[in-house]
CSV table of C-alpha atoms in Angstrom, one decimal:
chain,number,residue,atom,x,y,z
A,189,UNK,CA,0.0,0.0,0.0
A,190,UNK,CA,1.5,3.7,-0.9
A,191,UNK,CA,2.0,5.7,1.9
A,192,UNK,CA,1.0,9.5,0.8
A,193,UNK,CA,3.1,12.1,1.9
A,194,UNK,CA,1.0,16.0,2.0
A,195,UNK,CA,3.5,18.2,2.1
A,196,UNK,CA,3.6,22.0,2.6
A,197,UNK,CA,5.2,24.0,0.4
A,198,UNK,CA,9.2,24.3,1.2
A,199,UNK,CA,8.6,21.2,3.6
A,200,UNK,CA,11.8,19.3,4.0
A,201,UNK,CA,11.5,15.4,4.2
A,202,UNK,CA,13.9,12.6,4.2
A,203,UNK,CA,13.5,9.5,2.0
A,204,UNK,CA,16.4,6.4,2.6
A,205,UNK,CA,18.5,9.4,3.7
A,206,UNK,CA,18.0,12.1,0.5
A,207,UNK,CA,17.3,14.9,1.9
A,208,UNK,CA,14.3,16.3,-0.1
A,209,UNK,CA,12.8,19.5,-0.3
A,210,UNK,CA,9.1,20.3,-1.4
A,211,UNK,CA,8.3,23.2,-4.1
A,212,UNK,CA,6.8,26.5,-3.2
A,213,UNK,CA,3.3,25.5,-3.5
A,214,UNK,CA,1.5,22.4,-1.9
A,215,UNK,CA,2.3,18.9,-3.0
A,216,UNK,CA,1.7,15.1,-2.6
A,217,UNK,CA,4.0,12.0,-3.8
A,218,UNK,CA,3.0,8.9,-3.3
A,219,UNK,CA,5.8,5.8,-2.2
A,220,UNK,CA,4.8,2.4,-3.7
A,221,UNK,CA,7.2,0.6,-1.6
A,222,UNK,CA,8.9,0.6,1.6
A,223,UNK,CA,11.4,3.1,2.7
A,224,UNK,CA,12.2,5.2,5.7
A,225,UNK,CA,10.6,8.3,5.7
A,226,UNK,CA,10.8,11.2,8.4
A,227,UNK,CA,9.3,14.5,7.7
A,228,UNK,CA,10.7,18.1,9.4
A,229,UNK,CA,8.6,17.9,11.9
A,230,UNK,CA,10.3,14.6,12.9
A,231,UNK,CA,13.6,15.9,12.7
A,232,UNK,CA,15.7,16.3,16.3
A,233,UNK,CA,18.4,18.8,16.0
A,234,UNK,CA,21.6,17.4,18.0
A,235,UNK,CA,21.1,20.8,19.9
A,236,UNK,CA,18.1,20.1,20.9
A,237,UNK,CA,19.0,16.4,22.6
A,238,UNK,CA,19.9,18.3,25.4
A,239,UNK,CA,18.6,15.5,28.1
A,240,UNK,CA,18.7,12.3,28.4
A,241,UNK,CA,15.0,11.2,27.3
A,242,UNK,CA,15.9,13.1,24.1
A,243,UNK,CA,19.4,11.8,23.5
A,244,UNK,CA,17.0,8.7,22.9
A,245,UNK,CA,14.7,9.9,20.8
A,246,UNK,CA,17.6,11.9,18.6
A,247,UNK,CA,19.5,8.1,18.7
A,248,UNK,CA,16.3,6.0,17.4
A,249,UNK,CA,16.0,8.6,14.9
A,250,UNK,CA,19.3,8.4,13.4
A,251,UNK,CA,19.1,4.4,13.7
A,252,UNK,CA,16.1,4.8,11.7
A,253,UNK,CA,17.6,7.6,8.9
A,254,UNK,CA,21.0,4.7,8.2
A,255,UNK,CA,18.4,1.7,8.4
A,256,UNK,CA,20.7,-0.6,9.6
A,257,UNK,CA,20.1,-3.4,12.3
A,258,UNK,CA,23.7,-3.6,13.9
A,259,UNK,CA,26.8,-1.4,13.9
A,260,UNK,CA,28.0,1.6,15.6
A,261,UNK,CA,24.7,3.3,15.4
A,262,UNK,CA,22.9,0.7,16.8
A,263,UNK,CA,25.3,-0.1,19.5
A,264,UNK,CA,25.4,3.6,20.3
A,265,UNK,CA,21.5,3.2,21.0
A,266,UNK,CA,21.5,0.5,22.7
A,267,UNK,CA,24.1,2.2,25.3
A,268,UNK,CA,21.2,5.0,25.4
A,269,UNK,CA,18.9,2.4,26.1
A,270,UNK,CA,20.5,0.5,29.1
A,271,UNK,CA,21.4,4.0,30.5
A,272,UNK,CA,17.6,5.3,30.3
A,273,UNK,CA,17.0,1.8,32.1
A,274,UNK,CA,19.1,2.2,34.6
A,275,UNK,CA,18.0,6.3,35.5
A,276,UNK,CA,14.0,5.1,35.7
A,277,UNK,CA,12.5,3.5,39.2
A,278,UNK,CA,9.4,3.8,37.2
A,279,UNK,CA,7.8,0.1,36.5
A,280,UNK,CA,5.5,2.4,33.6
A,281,UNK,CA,8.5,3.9,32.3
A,282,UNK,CA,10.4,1.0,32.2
A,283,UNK,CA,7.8,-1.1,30.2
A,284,UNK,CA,8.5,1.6,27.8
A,285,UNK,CA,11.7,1.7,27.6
A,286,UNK,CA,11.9,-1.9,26.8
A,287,UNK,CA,9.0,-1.7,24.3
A,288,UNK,CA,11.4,1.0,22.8
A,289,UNK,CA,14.0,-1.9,22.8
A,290,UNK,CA,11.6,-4.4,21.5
A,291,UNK,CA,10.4,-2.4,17.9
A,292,UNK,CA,14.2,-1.8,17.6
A,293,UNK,CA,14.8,-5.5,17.9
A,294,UNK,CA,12.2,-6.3,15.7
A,295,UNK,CA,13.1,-3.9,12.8
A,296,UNK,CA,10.3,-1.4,13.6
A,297,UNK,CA,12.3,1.5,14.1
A,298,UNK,CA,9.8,4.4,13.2
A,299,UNK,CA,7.5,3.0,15.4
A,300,UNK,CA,10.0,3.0,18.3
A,301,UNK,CA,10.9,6.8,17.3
A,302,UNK,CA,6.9,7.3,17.9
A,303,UNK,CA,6.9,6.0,21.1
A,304,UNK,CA,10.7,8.1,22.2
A,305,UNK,CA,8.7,10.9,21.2
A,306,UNK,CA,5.8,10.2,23.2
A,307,UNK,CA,8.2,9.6,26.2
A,308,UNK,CA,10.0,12.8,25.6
A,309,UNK,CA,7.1,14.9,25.3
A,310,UNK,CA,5.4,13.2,28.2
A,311,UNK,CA,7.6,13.9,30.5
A,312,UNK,CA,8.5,17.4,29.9
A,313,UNK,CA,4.5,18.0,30.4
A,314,UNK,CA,4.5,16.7,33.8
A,315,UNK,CA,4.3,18.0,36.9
A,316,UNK,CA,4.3,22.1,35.6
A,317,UNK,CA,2.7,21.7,32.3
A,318,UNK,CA,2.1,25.5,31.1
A,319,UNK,CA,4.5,27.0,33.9
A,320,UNK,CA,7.2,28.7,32.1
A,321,UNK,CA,10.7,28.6,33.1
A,322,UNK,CA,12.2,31.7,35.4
B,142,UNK,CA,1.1,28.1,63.6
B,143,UNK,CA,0.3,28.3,59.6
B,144,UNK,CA,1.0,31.3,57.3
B,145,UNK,CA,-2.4,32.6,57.3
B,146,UNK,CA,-2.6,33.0,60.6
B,147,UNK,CA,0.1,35.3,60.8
B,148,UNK,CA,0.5,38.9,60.0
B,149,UNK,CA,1.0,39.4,56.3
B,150,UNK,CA,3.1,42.5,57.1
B,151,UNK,CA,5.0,41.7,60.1
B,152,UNK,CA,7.2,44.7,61.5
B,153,UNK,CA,10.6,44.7,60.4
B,154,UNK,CA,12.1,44.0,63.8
B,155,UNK,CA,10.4,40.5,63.1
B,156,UNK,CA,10.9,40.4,60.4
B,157,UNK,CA,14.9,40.4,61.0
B,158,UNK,CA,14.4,38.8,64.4
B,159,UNK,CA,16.2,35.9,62.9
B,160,UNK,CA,17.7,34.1,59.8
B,161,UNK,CA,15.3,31.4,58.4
B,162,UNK,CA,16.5,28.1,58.4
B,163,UNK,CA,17.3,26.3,54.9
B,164,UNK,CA,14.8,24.7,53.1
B,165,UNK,CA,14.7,21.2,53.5
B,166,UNK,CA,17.0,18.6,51.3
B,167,UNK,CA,20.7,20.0,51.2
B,168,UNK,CA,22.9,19.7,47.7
B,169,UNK,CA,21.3,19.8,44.4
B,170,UNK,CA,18.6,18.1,43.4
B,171,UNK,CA,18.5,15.6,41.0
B,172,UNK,CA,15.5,13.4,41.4
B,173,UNK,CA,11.7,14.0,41.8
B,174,UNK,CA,11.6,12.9,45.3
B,175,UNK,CA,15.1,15.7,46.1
B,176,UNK,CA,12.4,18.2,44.5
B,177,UNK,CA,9.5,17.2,46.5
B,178,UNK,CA,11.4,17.3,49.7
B,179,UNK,CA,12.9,20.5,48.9
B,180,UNK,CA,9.2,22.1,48.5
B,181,UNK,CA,8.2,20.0,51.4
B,182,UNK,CA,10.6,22.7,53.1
B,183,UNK,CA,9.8,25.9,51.7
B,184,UNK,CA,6.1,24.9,53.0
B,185,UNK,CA,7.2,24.1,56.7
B,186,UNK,CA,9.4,27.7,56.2
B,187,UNK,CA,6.5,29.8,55.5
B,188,UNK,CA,4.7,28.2,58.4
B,189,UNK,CA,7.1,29.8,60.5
B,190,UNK,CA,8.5,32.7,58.8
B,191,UNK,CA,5.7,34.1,56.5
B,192,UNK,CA,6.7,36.4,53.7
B,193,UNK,CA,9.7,36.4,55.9
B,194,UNK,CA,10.8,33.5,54.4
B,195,UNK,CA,10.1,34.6,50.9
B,196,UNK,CA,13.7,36.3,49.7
B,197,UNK,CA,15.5,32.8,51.3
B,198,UNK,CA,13.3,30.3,50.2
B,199,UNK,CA,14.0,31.5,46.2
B,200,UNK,CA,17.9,31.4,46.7
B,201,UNK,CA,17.5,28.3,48.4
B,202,UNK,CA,15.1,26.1,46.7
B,203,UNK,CA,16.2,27.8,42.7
B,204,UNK,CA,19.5,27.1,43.2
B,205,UNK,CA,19.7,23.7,43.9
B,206,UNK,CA,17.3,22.8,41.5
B,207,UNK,CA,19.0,20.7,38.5
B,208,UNK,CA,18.6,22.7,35.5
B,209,UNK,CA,16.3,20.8,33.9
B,210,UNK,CA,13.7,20.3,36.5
B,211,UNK,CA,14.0,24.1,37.1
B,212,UNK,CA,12.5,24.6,33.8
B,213,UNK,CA,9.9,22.3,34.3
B,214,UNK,CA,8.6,23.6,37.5
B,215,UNK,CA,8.0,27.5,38.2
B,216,UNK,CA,8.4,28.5,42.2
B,217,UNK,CA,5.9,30.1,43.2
B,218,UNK,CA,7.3,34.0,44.0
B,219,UNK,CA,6.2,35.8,47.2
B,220,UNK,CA,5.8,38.9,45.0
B,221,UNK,CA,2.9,37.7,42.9
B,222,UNK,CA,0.8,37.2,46.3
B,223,UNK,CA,0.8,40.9,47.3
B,224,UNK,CA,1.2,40.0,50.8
B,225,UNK,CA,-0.9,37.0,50.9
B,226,UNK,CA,0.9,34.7,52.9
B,227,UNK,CA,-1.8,31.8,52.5
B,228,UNK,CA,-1.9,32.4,48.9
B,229,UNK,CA,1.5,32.3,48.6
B,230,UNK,CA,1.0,29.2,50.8
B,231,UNK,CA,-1.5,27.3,48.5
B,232,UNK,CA,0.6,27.9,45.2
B,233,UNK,CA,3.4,25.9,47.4
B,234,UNK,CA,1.0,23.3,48.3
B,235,UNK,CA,0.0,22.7,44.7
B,236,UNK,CA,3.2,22.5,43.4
B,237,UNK,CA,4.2,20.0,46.0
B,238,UNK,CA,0.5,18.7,44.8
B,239,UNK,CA,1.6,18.1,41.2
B,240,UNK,CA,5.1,16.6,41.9
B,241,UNK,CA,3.4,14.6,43.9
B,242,UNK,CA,1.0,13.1,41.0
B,243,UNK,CA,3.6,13.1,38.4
B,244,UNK,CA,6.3,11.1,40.8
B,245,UNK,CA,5.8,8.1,39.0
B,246,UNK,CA,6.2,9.1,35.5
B,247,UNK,CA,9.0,12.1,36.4
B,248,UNK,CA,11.7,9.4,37.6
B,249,UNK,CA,13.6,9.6,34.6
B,250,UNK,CA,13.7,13.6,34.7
B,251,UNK,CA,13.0,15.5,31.4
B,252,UNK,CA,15.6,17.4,32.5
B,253,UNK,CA,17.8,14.5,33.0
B,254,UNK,CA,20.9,16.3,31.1
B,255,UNK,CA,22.4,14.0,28.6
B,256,UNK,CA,25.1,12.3,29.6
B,257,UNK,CA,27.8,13.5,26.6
B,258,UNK,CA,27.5,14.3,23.5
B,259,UNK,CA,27.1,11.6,20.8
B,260,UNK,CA,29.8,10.6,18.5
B,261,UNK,CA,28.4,11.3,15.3
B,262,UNK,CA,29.3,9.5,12.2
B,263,UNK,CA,30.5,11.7,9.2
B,264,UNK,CA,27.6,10.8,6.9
B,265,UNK,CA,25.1,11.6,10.4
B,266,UNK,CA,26.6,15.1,9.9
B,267,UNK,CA,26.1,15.2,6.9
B,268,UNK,CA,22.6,14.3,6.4
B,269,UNK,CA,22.1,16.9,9.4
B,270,UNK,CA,23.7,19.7,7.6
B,271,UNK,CA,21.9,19.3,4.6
B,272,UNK,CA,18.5,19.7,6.8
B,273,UNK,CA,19.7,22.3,8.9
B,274,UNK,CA,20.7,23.9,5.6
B,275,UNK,CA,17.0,24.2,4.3
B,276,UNK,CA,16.0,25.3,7.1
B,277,UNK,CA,17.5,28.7,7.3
């Protein structure tokens, strides 16, 4: 099944690591066959993995962009991974951690980056969500 | 004796009778339940000390916070409470309120700093530099 891509005009996307770049007005392409796909919005600047929930997230996501299964990349990750394990006390958090682990194991990367980002964004809502810094 | 029972305006020679204690929790904080304690604290201070307590508590508490957790969190500051010492009171108590509730899923702090920096690979900086690169 093609996966349909909407895209805004400008909109930067990645496809099998090309980085691609939309026209200046509104667009759609269509992919008739597997590849790894991450739109801007997607996109973790290594600035911005400033802790260690997003370290994780910016690590699946570059496991994802190379699509490979083993290797530097994916031993760098899986460092990420034991050392997220090892900073949670939380039985919730770390069932998702090693669900994380699980859709890397299995190949299901973008799913896993779904879920980081969940985790991320989770966590930096908790206990003060809308309080601003000082 | 709480906060609201006391003078919101005590007179100064009260108000410099003595120096407040510390907050509670000593070094900086770098878990949930360090923050929780910590705020724990500055609640028992205002019981004793009022708006007394106000200028100490923000040194004390702010600074030990772990960067990260003090942009999650906001303190609440004596001088949005115009003298409202129970006011100021209740904002401390529903802080405490919502670390409280979020202990569970804070233990891995967002602002957990990263430990280093990752080694990038050459083509990882490269396919970043092309997408930073469209975006400016």
């Amino acid at each position: 099944m093609a996966l349909k891509l909407s895209l805004k005009p400008s909109e930067t996307f990645i496809v099998n690591g090309a980085v691609m770049q939309n026209g200046d007005r509104r667009g759609v392409i269509l992919l008739q066959n597997q590849a790894r796909v991450l739109r801007e919005k997607d996109v973790m600047r290594e600035a911005e993995a400033t802790t260690l929930c997003r370290q994780l997230y910016f690590a699946i996501m570059l496991h994802y962009l190379a699509g490979e299964t083993s290797g530097v990349v994916h031993d760098r990750l899986d460092r990420i991974l034991a050392t997220c394990l090892v900073a949670t006390h939380s039985a919730a958090e770390r069932a998702k951690l090693l669900e994380i682990s699980a859709l890397i194991a299995e190949g299901r990367a973008y799913r896993a980056l779904v879920l980081a980002r969940g985790f991320y964004t989770d966590m930096e809502a908790g206990p003060a969500a809308g309080c601003g810094d000082r | 004796m709480r906060a609201s029972e006391k003078s919101p305006n005590p007179p100064p020679s009260a108000r410099h009778a003595r120096e407040p204690e510390p907050a509670a929790g000593r070094g900086p904080v770098q878990d949930l339940d360090g923050l929780i304690e910590q705020v724990r604290g500055a609640i028992a201070q205002i019981d004793v000390d009022g708006f007394a307590a106000g200028q100490h508590l923000e040194g004390s508490v702010q600074a030990e916070l772990a960067p990260g957790v003090k942009t999650a969190v906001s303190l609440p500051k004596p001088e949005d409470y115009s003298g409202d010492a129970a006011a100021w009171r209740r904002a401390w108590e529903d802080l405490l309120q919502r670390l409280d509730a979020h202990r569970n899923r804070l233990s891995v702090l967002p602002g957990t700093p990263a430990p280093q920096a990752l080694q990038l690979l050459p083509a990882e900086r490269e396919l970043l530099a092309a997408i930073e690169a469209l975006r400016k």
